[in-house]
CSV table of C-alpha atoms in Angstrom, one decimal:
chain,number,residue,atom,x,y,z
A,1,UNK,CA,22.9,3.2,-16.4
A,2,UNK,CA,19.9,5.3,-16.9
A,3,UNK,CA,17.7,5.2,-13.5
A,4,UNK,CA,14.1,4.8,-15.2
A,5,UNK,CA,13.9,2.6,-18.5
A,6,UNK,CA,10.6,3.0,-20.2
A,7,UNK,CA,9.0,1.1,-23.0
A,8,UNK,CA,5.5,0.8,-24.1
A,9,UNK,CA,4.5,-2.1,-22.2
A,10,UNK,CA,7.5,-2.2,-19.6
A,11,UNK,CA,9.2,0.2,-17.0
A,12,UNK,CA,12.4,-0.9,-15.3
A,13,UNK,CA,13.6,1.0,-12.1
A,14,UNK,CA,16.7,0.4,-9.6
A,15,UNK,CA,15.7,-1.1,-6.4
A,16,UNK,CA,14.6,1.9,-4.3
A,17,UNK,CA,11.0,2.8,-3.0
A,18,UNK,CA,11.7,6.2,-4.3
A,19,UNK,CA,10.8,4.9,-7.9
A,20,UNK,CA,7.1,3.4,-6.7
A,21,UNK,CA,5.7,6.7,-7.8
A,22,UNK,CA,7.1,6.5,-11.5
A,23,UNK,CA,6.0,2.8,-11.6
A,24,UNK,CA,2.5,3.9,-10.5
A,25,UNK,CA,2.3,6.6,-13.0
A,26,UNK,CA,3.2,4.1,-15.7
A,27,UNK,CA,0.5,1.5,-14.5
A,28,UNK,CA,-2.2,4.2,-14.2
A,29,UNK,CA,-1.5,5.9,-17.5
A,30,UNK,CA,-1.6,2.3,-19.3
A,31,UNK,CA,-4.5,1.1,-17.5
A,32,UNK,CA,-6.7,4.2,-18.4
A,33,UNK,CA,-6.9,2.9,-22.0
A,34,UNK,CA,-8.1,-0.5,-20.8
A,35,UNK,CA,-11.6,0.3,-20.0
A,36,UNK,CA,-11.4,-0.7,-16.2
A,37,UNK,CA,-13.6,0.9,-13.7
A,38,UNK,CA,-12.2,3.1,-11.1
A,39,UNK,CA,-12.0,0.3,-8.4
A,40,UNK,CA,-10.6,-2.2,-10.6
A,41,UNK,CA,-7.8,0.2,-11.5
A,42,UNK,CA,-7.2,1.0,-7.9
A,43,UNK,CA,-7.0,-3.0,-7.1
A,44,UNK,CA,-4.4,-3.4,-10.0
A,45,UNK,CA,-2.5,-0.3,-8.9
A,46,UNK,CA,-2.4,-1.2,-5.2
A,47,UNK,CA,-1.3,-4.8,-6.2
A,48,UNK,CA,1.6,-3.7,-8.3
A,49,UNK,CA,2.8,-1.4,-5.4
A,50,UNK,CA,2.7,-4.3,-3.2
A,51,UNK,CA,4.6,-6.6,-5.7
A,52,UNK,CA,7.4,-3.7,-6.5
A,53,UNK,CA,7.7,-3.1,-2.7
A,54,UNK,CA,8.3,-6.9,-2.3
A,55,UNK,CA,10.7,-6.9,-5.3
A,56,UNK,CA,12.8,-3.9,-3.8
A,57,UNK,CA,12.7,-4.8,-0.2
A,58,UNK,CA,12.7,-8.5,-0.1
A,59,UNK,CA,14.0,-9.5,-3.5
A,60,UNK,CA,16.7,-7.1,-4.3
A,61,UNK,CA,17.3,-6.2,-0.6
A,62,UNK,CA,17.3,-2.5,-1.8
A,63,UNK,CA,20.4,-3.0,-3.8
A,64,UNK,CA,20.8,-0.2,-6.4
A,65,UNK,CA,22.7,-2.3,-8.6
A,66,UNK,CA,19.7,-4.7,-9.0
A,67,UNK,CA,16.5,-3.6,-11.0
A,68,UNK,CA,12.8,-4.3,-10.9
A,69,UNK,CA,11.1,-4.6,-14.2
A,70,UNK,CA,7.4,-4.2,-14.4
A,71,UNK,CA,5.6,-5.2,-17.7
A,72,UNK,CA,1.9,-4.8,-18.2
A,73,UNK,CA,-0.1,-6.1,-21.2
A,74,UNK,CA,-3.9,-5.5,-21.9
A,75,UNK,CA,-4.9,-8.7,-23.6
A,76,UNK,CA,-8.7,-8.2,-23.7
A,77,UNK,CA,-10.5,-9.4,-21.4
A,78,UNK,CA,-7.7,-9.5,-19.3
A,79,UNK,CA,-4.8,-7.4,-17.7
A,80,UNK,CA,-1.4,-9.4,-17.4
A,81,UNK,CA,1.2,-7.8,-15.3
A,82,UNK,CA,4.7,-9.3,-14.5
A,83,UNK,CA,6.8,-8.0,-11.9
A,84,UNK,CA,10.4,-9.3,-12.0
A,85,UNK,CA,13.4,-8.7,-9.6
A,86,UNK,CA,16.9,-10.1,-9.3
A,87,UNK,CA,16.8,-11.6,-5.8
A,88,UNK,CA,17.4,-15.0,-4.7
A,89,UNK,CA,13.8,-16.2,-4.7
A,90,UNK,CA,11.5,-17.4,-1.6
A,91,UNK,CA,9.1,-20.2,-0.8
A,92,UNK,CA,5.4,-18.8,-1.4
A,93,UNK,CA,4.3,-21.9,0.9
A,94,UNK,CA,6.5,-20.4,3.8
A,95,UNK,CA,4.6,-17.1,4.3
A,96,UNK,CA,2.6,-17.0,7.3
A,97,UNK,CA,-1.2,-15.6,7.1
A,98,UNK,CA,-1.6,-12.0,8.2
A,99,UNK,CA,-5.0,-13.1,9.4
A,100,UNK,CA,-3.7,-15.6,12.2
A,101,UNK,CA,-3.5,-14.5,15.7
A,102,UNK,CA,-1.0,-11.6,16.8
A,103,UNK,CA,-0.2,-11.4,13.0
A,104,UNK,CA,-3.2,-9.0,12.5
A,105,UNK,CA,-1.1,-6.3,14.3
A,106,UNK,CA,2.3,-6.9,12.8
A,107,UNK,CA,3.4,-4.2,10.7
A,108,UNK,CA,4.5,-6.3,8.0
A,109,UNK,CA,3.6,-9.4,6.0
A,110,UNK,CA,0.5,-8.3,4.3
A,111,UNK,CA,1.9,-7.6,0.6
A,112,UNK,CA,1.4,-11.0,-0.8
A,113,UNK,CA,-1.9,-11.5,1.0
A,114,UNK,CA,-3.4,-8.4,-0.3
A,115,UNK,CA,-2.5,-8.6,-4.0
A,116,UNK,CA,-3.8,-12.2,-3.8
A,117,UNK,CA,-7.0,-10.7,-2.6
A,118,UNK,CA,-7.1,-8.1,-5.1
A,119,UNK,CA,-6.2,-9.8,-8.1
A,120,UNK,CA,-7.8,-12.7,-10.0
A,121,UNK,CA,-4.9,-14.7,-10.6
A,122,UNK,CA,-1.4,-14.6,-8.9
A,123,UNK,CA,1.4,-17.0,-9.4
A,124,UNK,CA,5.4,-16.9,-8.6
A,125,UNK,CA,7.9,-18.3,-10.8
A,126,UNK,CA,11.8,-18.4,-10.5
A,127,UNK,CA,14.1,-17.9,-13.0
A,128,UNK,CA,17.2,-20.2,-13.2
A,129,UNK,CA,19.7,-17.6,-13.4
A,130,UNK,CA,17.9,-15.8,-10.2
A,131,UNK,CA,15.0,-13.5,-9.8
A,132,UNK,CA,11.4,-14.0,-8.9
A,133,UNK,CA,8.5,-13.2,-11.4
A,134,UNK,CA,5.3,-12.3,-10.0
A,135,UNK,CA,2.6,-12.9,-12.6
A,136,UNK,CA,-1.0,-11.2,-11.9
A,137,UNK,CA,-4.0,-11.2,-13.9
A,138,UNK,CA,-7.1,-9.0,-13.6
A,139,UNK,CA,-10.2,-9.6,-15.9
A,140,UNK,CA,-11.5,-6.3,-17.3
A,141,UNK,CA,-15.2,-7.5,-17.0
A,142,UNK,CA,-16.0,-9.9,-14.3
B,1,UNK,CA,1.1,12.2,-1.2
B,2,UNK,CA,1.0,15.3,1.0
B,3,UNK,CA,-0.5,15.8,4.4
B,4,UNK,CA,-1.7,18.6,6.7
B,5,UNK,CA,-1.8,18.7,10.5
B,6,UNK,CA,-4.3,20.8,12.5
B,7,UNK,CA,-5.3,21.0,16.1
B,8,UNK,CA,-9.0,20.7,16.9
B,9,UNK,CA,-10.3,20.9,20.6
B,10,UNK,CA,-6.8,19.1,21.7
B,11,UNK,CA,-7.1,16.6,19.2
B,12,UNK,CA,-4.4,16.3,16.5
B,13,UNK,CA,-5.9,15.7,13.0
B,14,UNK,CA,-3.9,14.1,10.3
B,15,UNK,CA,-5.3,14.7,6.7
B,16,UNK,CA,-3.1,12.9,3.9
B,17,UNK,CA,-3.8,13.4,0.3
B,18,UNK,CA,-3.2,11.1,-2.6
B,19,UNK,CA,-2.0,7.7,-2.4
B,20,UNK,CA,0.1,6.1,0.6
B,21,UNK,CA,2.1,3.4,-1.0
B,22,UNK,CA,5.7,3.8,0.4
B,23,UNK,CA,8.7,5.9,-0.5
B,24,UNK,CA,9.9,9.3,0.8
B,25,UNK,CA,6.5,10.9,1.2
B,26,UNK,CA,5.1,7.7,3.3
B,27,UNK,CA,8.0,7.9,5.4
B,28,UNK,CA,7.5,11.6,6.3
B,29,UNK,CA,3.9,10.8,7.2
B,30,UNK,CA,5.1,8.0,9.4
B,31,UNK,CA,7.9,10.1,11.1
B,32,UNK,CA,5.2,13.0,11.6
B,33,UNK,CA,2.9,10.7,13.4
B,34,UNK,CA,5.7,9.2,15.7
B,35,UNK,CA,6.7,12.6,16.2
B,36,UNK,CA,3.2,13.7,17.7
B,37,UNK,CA,3.1,10.6,19.7
B,38,UNK,CA,6.8,11.3,21.3
B,39,UNK,CA,5.5,14.8,22.1
B,40,UNK,CA,2.9,13.4,24.1
B,41,UNK,CA,0.1,13.9,21.8
B,42,UNK,CA,-2.5,11.4,23.1
B,43,UNK,CA,-5.5,11.9,20.8
B,44,UNK,CA,-5.1,11.6,17.0
B,45,UNK,CA,-7.4,11.4,14.3
B,46,UNK,CA,-6.6,10.5,10.8
B,47,UNK,CA,-8.8,11.9,8.2
B,48,UNK,CA,-8.9,9.4,5.0
B,49,UNK,CA,-11.1,11.3,3.1
B,50,UNK,CA,-8.7,12.7,0.6
B,51,UNK,CA,-6.7,9.4,0.2
B,52,UNK,CA,-7.1,7.7,-3.1
B,53,UNK,CA,-5.8,4.2,-2.1
B,54,UNK,CA,-3.2,2.6,0.3
B,55,UNK,CA,-1.4,-0.4,0.2
B,56,UNK,CA,0.2,-2.6,3.0
B,57,UNK,CA,2.8,0.2,3.5
B,58,UNK,CA,-0.3,2.5,4.5
B,59,UNK,CA,-1.6,-0.1,6.8
B,60,UNK,CA,1.7,-0.4,8.6
B,61,UNK,CA,1.9,3.3,9.3
B,62,UNK,CA,-1.7,3.1,10.7
B,63,UNK,CA,-0.7,0.1,12.9
B,64,UNK,CA,2.6,1.6,13.9
B,65,UNK,CA,1.1,4.8,15.1
B,66,UNK,CA,-2.0,2.9,16.5
B,67,UNK,CA,0.3,0.6,18.7
B,68,UNK,CA,2.6,3.5,19.7
B,69,UNK,CA,-0.1,5.7,21.0
B,70,UNK,CA,-1.7,3.0,22.7
B,71,UNK,CA,1.6,2.3,24.4
B,72,UNK,CA,1.5,5.9,25.5
B,73,UNK,CA,-2.2,5.7,27.1
B,74,UNK,CA,-3.6,7.7,24.2
B,75,UNK,CA,-5.8,6.8,21.2
B,76,UNK,CA,-5.8,6.9,17.4
B,77,UNK,CA,-9.0,7.1,15.5
B,78,UNK,CA,-10.0,7.1,11.7
B,79,UNK,CA,-12.4,9.5,10.0
B,80,UNK,CA,-13.8,9.2,6.4
B,81,UNK,CA,-12.8,5.7,5.8
B,82,UNK,CA,-13.6,5.3,2.0
B,83,UNK,CA,-15.2,2.3,0.7
B,84,UNK,CA,-11.7,1.2,-1.0
B,85,UNK,CA,-9.9,1.5,2.2
B,86,UNK,CA,-12.7,0.1,4.2
B,87,UNK,CA,-12.3,-2.9,1.7
B,88,UNK,CA,-8.6,-3.3,2.4
B,89,UNK,CA,-9.3,-3.1,6.3
B,90,UNK,CA,-12.1,-5.6,6.0
B,91,UNK,CA,-9.7,-8.2,4.0
B,92,UNK,CA,-6.8,-7.9,6.6
B,93,UNK,CA,-9.3,-7.9,9.5
B,94,UNK,CA,-8.1,-4.7,10.8
B,95,UNK,CA,-11.6,-3.1,10.5
B,96,UNK,CA,-12.1,-4.2,14.3
B,97,UNK,CA,-9.1,-2.8,15.3
B,98,UNK,CA,-9.6,1.0,14.4
B,99,UNK,CA,-12.5,3.0,15.7
B,100,UNK,CA,-14.0,4.7,12.6
B,101,UNK,CA,-16.2,7.6,12.4
B,102,UNK,CA,-18.1,9.3,9.6
B,103,UNK,CA,-16.5,12.8,9.7
B,104,UNK,CA,-13.5,14.6,11.2
B,105,UNK,CA,-16.0,16.3,13.7
B,106,UNK,CA,-17.7,13.1,15.2
B,107,UNK,CA,-14.2,11.8,15.6
B,108,UNK,CA,-12.8,14.7,17.6
B,109,UNK,CA,-16.3,14.8,19.6
B,110,UNK,CA,-15.8,11.2,20.5
B,111,UNK,CA,-12.8,12.1,22.5
B,112,UNK,CA,-15.1,13.9,24.9
Protein backbone atom coordinates (compact mmCIF):
# COMPACT_ATOMS: atom_id res chain seq x y z
CA UNK A 1 0.00 0.00 0.00
CA UNK A 2 1.44 3.36 -0.97
CA UNK A 3 2.19 5.60 1.99
CA UNK A 4 0.58 8.78 0.68
CA UNK A 5 -2.39 8.76 -1.68
CA UNK A 6 -3.28 12.00 -3.36
CA UNK A 7 -6.25 13.10 -5.42
CA UNK A 8 -7.36 16.56 -6.49
CA UNK A 9 -9.38 17.10 -3.31
CA UNK A 10 -8.19 14.25 -1.13
CA UNK A 11 -5.03 13.12 0.59
CA UNK A 12 -4.75 9.94 2.62
CA UNK A 13 -1.82 9.09 4.90
CA UNK A 14 -0.86 6.33 7.35
CA UNK A 15 -1.43 7.03 11.04
CA UNK A 16 1.83 8.75 11.89
CA UNK A 17 2.54 12.39 12.74
CA UNK A 18 5.49 12.08 10.35
CA UNK A 19 2.97 12.79 7.56
CA UNK A 20 1.56 16.02 9.02
CA UNK A 21 3.90 18.03 6.82
CA UNK A 22 2.59 16.40 3.65
CA UNK A 23 -1.02 16.98 4.71
CA UNK A 24 -0.19 20.63 5.44
CA UNK A 25 1.42 21.06 2.02
CA UNK A 26 -1.70 19.60 0.37
CA UNK A 27 -3.98 21.95 2.35
CA UNK A 28 -1.95 25.10 1.76
CA UNK A 29 -1.51 24.37 -1.96
CA UNK A 30 -5.27 23.87 -2.38
CA UNK A 31 -6.15 26.93 -0.31
CA UNK A 32 -3.91 29.33 -2.18
CA UNK A 33 -6.36 29.22 -5.09
CA UNK A 34 -9.37 29.92 -2.83
CA UNK A 35 -8.79 33.63 -2.19
CA UNK A 36 -8.38 33.25 1.57
CA UNK A 37 -6.41 35.91 3.37
CA UNK A 38 -3.24 34.77 5.15
CA UNK A 39 -4.79 34.70 8.61
CA UNK A 40 -7.76 32.59 7.54
CA UNK A 41 -5.45 30.30 5.61
CA UNK A 42 -3.43 29.81 8.81
CA UNK A 43 -6.64 29.20 10.82
CA UNK A 44 -7.61 26.40 8.43
CA UNK A 45 -4.09 24.93 8.28
CA UNK A 46 -3.82 24.90 12.10
CA UNK A 47 -7.28 23.31 12.41
CA UNK A 48 -6.47 20.58 9.89
CA UNK A 49 -3.22 19.86 11.76
CA UNK A 50 -5.24 19.57 14.99
CA UNK A 51 -7.86 17.28 13.46
CA UNK A 52 -5.24 15.06 11.80
CA UNK A 53 -3.23 14.86 15.04
CA UNK A 54 -6.37 13.75 16.90
CA UNK A 55 -7.21 11.24 14.17
CA UNK A 56 -3.70 9.75 14.23
CA UNK A 57 -3.17 9.73 18.00
CA UNK A 58 -6.62 9.30 19.55
CA UNK A 59 -8.61 7.81 16.66
CA UNK A 60 -6.22 5.36 15.04
CA UNK A 61 -3.90 5.08 18.08
CA UNK A 62 -0.89 5.50 15.74
CA UNK A 63 -1.69 2.14 14.11
CA UNK A 64 0.14 2.34 10.79
CA UNK A 65 -2.31 -0.12 9.22
CA UNK A 66 -5.03 2.48 9.65
CA UNK A 67 -5.24 5.63 7.57
CA UNK A 68 -6.37 9.22 7.93
CA UNK A 69 -8.11 10.87 5.00
CA UNK A 70 -8.42 14.60 4.47
CA UNK A 71 -10.90 15.93 1.93
CA UNK A 72 -10.90 19.62 1.08
CA UNK A 73 -13.56 21.22 -1.10
CA UNK A 74 -13.78 24.83 -2.11
CA UNK A 75 -17.47 25.64 -2.57
CA UNK A 76 -17.56 29.41 -2.55
CA UNK A 77 -18.33 31.15 -0.23
CA UNK A 78 -16.99 28.39 2.00
CA UNK A 79 -14.27 25.83 2.36
CA UNK A 80 -15.35 22.42 3.63
CA UNK A 81 -12.85 20.00 5.11
CA UNK A 82 -13.47 16.47 6.31
CA UNK A 83 -10.90 14.56 8.31
CA UNK A 84 -11.72 10.88 8.75
CA UNK A 85 -10.00 8.20 10.80
CA UNK A 86 -10.61 4.48 11.25
CA UNK A 87 -10.84 4.48 15.03
CA UNK A 88 -13.58 3.67 17.52
CA UNK A 89 -15.02 7.17 17.89
CA UNK A 90 -15.47 9.25 21.02
CA UNK A 91 -18.10 11.28 22.82
CA UNK A 92 -17.61 14.96 21.92
CA UNK A 93 -19.65 15.90 25.03
CA UNK A 94 -17.12 14.11 27.21
CA UNK A 95 -14.20 16.44 26.54
CA UNK A 96 -13.18 18.73 29.37
CA UNK A 97 -12.62 22.43 28.78
CA UNK A 98 -8.93 23.37 28.56
CA UNK A 99 -9.86 26.70 30.18
CA UNK A 100 -11.06 25.28 33.49
CA UNK A 101 -8.87 25.38 36.58
CA UNK A 102 -5.70 23.36 36.34
CA UNK A 103 -6.45 22.36 32.73
CA UNK A 104 -4.89 25.63 31.51
CA UNK A 105 -1.42 24.25 32.21
CA UNK A 106 -2.08 20.71 31.05
CA UNK A 107 0.11 19.68 28.15
CA UNK A 108 -2.72 18.04 26.18
CA UNK A 109 -6.45 18.50 25.59
CA UNK A 110 -6.62 21.69 23.51
CA UNK A 111 -6.94 20.33 19.96
CA UNK A 112 -10.72 20.26 19.56
CA UNK A 113 -11.11 23.51 21.48
CA UNK A 114 -8.65 25.24 19.13
CA UNK A 115 -10.26 24.00 15.93
CA UNK A 116 -13.70 25.00 17.22
CA UNK A 117 -12.30 28.46 17.98
CA UNK A 118 -10.65 28.94 14.59
CA UNK A 119 -13.27 27.45 12.26
CA UNK A 120 -16.77 28.78 11.55
CA UNK A 121 -18.49 25.38 11.85
CA UNK A 122 -17.29 22.08 13.32
CA UNK A 123 -19.24 18.85 13.71
CA UNK A 124 -18.46 15.22 14.35
CA UNK A 125 -20.07 12.14 12.90
CA UNK A 126 -19.38 8.46 13.36
CA UNK A 127 -19.40 5.95 10.57
CA UNK A 128 -21.41 2.74 11.22
CA UNK A 129 -18.41 0.58 10.24
CA UNK A 130 -16.11 2.60 12.55
CA UNK A 131 -14.27 5.85 12.15
CA UNK A 132 -14.83 9.45 13.13
CA UNK A 133 -15.42 12.22 10.61
CA UNK A 134 -14.61 15.78 11.66
CA UNK A 135 -16.31 18.23 9.29
CA UNK A 136 -15.08 21.82 9.41
CA UNK A 137 -16.21 24.87 7.49
CA UNK A 138 -14.49 28.22 6.97
CA UNK A 139 -16.20 31.06 5.15
CA UNK A 140 -13.90 32.73 2.66
CA UNK A 141 -15.26 36.20 3.41
CA UNK A 142 -16.98 36.86 6.71
CA UNK B 1 10.50 23.56 11.09
CA UNK B 2 14.07 24.08 12.16
CA UNK B 3 15.57 25.96 15.09
CA UNK B 4 18.77 27.58 16.28
CA UNK B 5 20.19 27.81 19.79
CA UNK B 6 22.36 30.75 20.88
CA UNK B 7 23.61 32.01 24.20
CA UNK B 8 23.33 35.73 25.00
CA UNK B 9 24.62 37.01 28.34
CA UNK B 10 24.04 33.65 29.97
CA UNK B 11 20.53 33.28 28.53
CA UNK B 12 19.75 30.47 26.09
CA UNK B 13 17.82 31.81 23.10
CA UNK B 14 15.91 29.24 21.03
CA UNK B 15 14.68 30.46 17.65
CA UNK B 16 12.36 28.07 15.80
CA UNK B 17 11.56 28.78 12.15
CA UNK B 18 8.45 27.64 10.23
CA UNK B 19 5.43 25.82 11.62
CA UNK B 20 5.35 23.97 14.94
CA UNK B 21 2.74 21.28 14.40
CA UNK B 22 3.96 17.93 15.64
CA UNK B 23 6.01 15.25 13.98
CA UNK B 24 9.76 14.65 14.16
CA UNK B 25 10.79 18.35 13.96
CA UNK B 26 8.62 19.30 16.92
CA UNK B 27 9.98 16.35 18.90
CA UNK B 28 13.53 17.61 18.27
CA UNK B 29 12.61 21.08 19.56
CA UNK B 30 10.93 19.60 22.64
CA UNK B 31 13.90 17.33 23.32
CA UNK B 32 16.37 20.23 22.95
CA UNK B 33 14.45 22.37 25.44
CA UNK B 34 14.31 19.54 27.98
CA UNK B 35 18.00 18.80 27.37
CA UNK B 36 18.95 22.42 28.13
CA UNK B 37 16.86 22.36 31.30
CA UNK B 38 18.43 19.05 32.36
CA UNK B 39 21.83 20.73 31.86
CA UNK B 40 20.68 23.20 34.51
CA UNK B 41 20.11 26.11 32.15
CA UNK B 42 17.80 28.32 34.17
CA UNK B 43 17.23 31.21 31.75
CA UNK B 44 15.58 30.46 28.42
CA UNK B 45 14.02 32.76 25.82
CA UNK B 46 12.01 31.38 22.91
CA UNK B 47 12.09 33.78 19.97
CA UNK B 48 8.86 33.30 17.98
CA UNK B 49 9.55 35.92 15.30
CA UNK B 50 10.09 33.33 12.58
CA UNK B 51 7.31 30.94 13.52
CA UNK B 52 4.52 31.03 10.89
CA UNK B 53 2.07 29.31 13.21
CA UNK B 54 1.78 26.60 15.82
CA UNK B 55 -0.99 24.26 16.86
CA UNK B 56 -1.70 22.64 20.22
CA UNK B 57 1.47 20.57 19.85
CA UNK B 58 3.49 23.80 19.82
CA UNK B 59 1.62 25.04 22.89
CA UNK B 60 2.29 21.72 24.62
CA UNK B 61 6.01 22.12 23.98
CA UNK B 62 5.99 25.63 25.46
CA UNK B 63 4.01 24.47 28.51
CA UNK B 64 6.16 21.40 29.07
CA UNK B 65 9.36 23.50 28.98
CA UNK B 66 7.76 26.22 31.12
CA UNK B 67 6.85 23.73 33.85
CA UNK B 68 10.17 21.85 33.68
CA UNK B 69 12.27 25.01 34.04
CA UNK B 70 10.00 26.43 36.75
CA UNK B 71 10.38 23.18 38.70
CA UNK B 72 14.14 23.69 38.36
CA UNK B 73 13.88 27.24 39.77
CA UNK B 74 14.45 28.77 36.35
CA UNK B 75 12.39 30.92 33.98
CA UNK B 76 11.23 30.63 30.38
CA UNK B 77 10.16 33.78 28.56
CA UNK B 78 8.79 34.48 25.08
CA UNK B 79 10.01 37.12 22.62
CA UNK B 80 8.45 38.44 19.42
CA UNK B 81 5.06 36.80 19.87
CA UNK B 82 3.34 37.32 16.53
CA UNK B 83 -0.31 38.34 16.25
CA UNK B 84 -1.24 34.84 15.11
CA UNK B 85 0.46 33.09 18.04
CA UNK B 86 -0.79 35.77 20.42
CA UNK B 87 -4.34 34.95 19.32
CA UNK B 88 -3.76 31.26 20.10
CA UNK B 89 -2.34 32.10 23.54
CA UNK B 90 -5.33 34.36 24.13
CA UNK B 91 -8.04 31.83 23.26
CA UNK B 92 -6.35 29.14 25.37
CA UNK B 93 -5.84 31.60 28.26
CA UNK B 94 -2.11 30.99 28.23
CA UNK B 95 -1.32 34.64 27.65
CA UNK B 96 -1.13 35.23 31.41
CA UNK B 97 1.12 32.23 31.95
CA UNK B 98 4.00 33.37 29.77
CA UNK B 99 6.01 36.54 30.22
CA UNK B 100 6.31 38.17 26.78
CA UNK B 101 8.76 40.74 25.37
CA UNK B 102 8.80 42.66 22.12
CA UNK B 103 12.40 41.69 21.32
CA UNK B 104 14.98 39.06 22.24
CA UNK B 105 17.20 41.83 23.66
CA UNK B 106 14.49 43.01 26.06
CA UNK B 107 13.71 39.43 27.09
CA UNK B 108 17.41 38.75 27.76
CA UNK B 109 17.79 42.03 29.71
CA UNK B 110 14.75 41.18 31.84
CA UNK B 111 16.73 38.43 33.56
CA UNK B 112 18.93 41.16 35.03
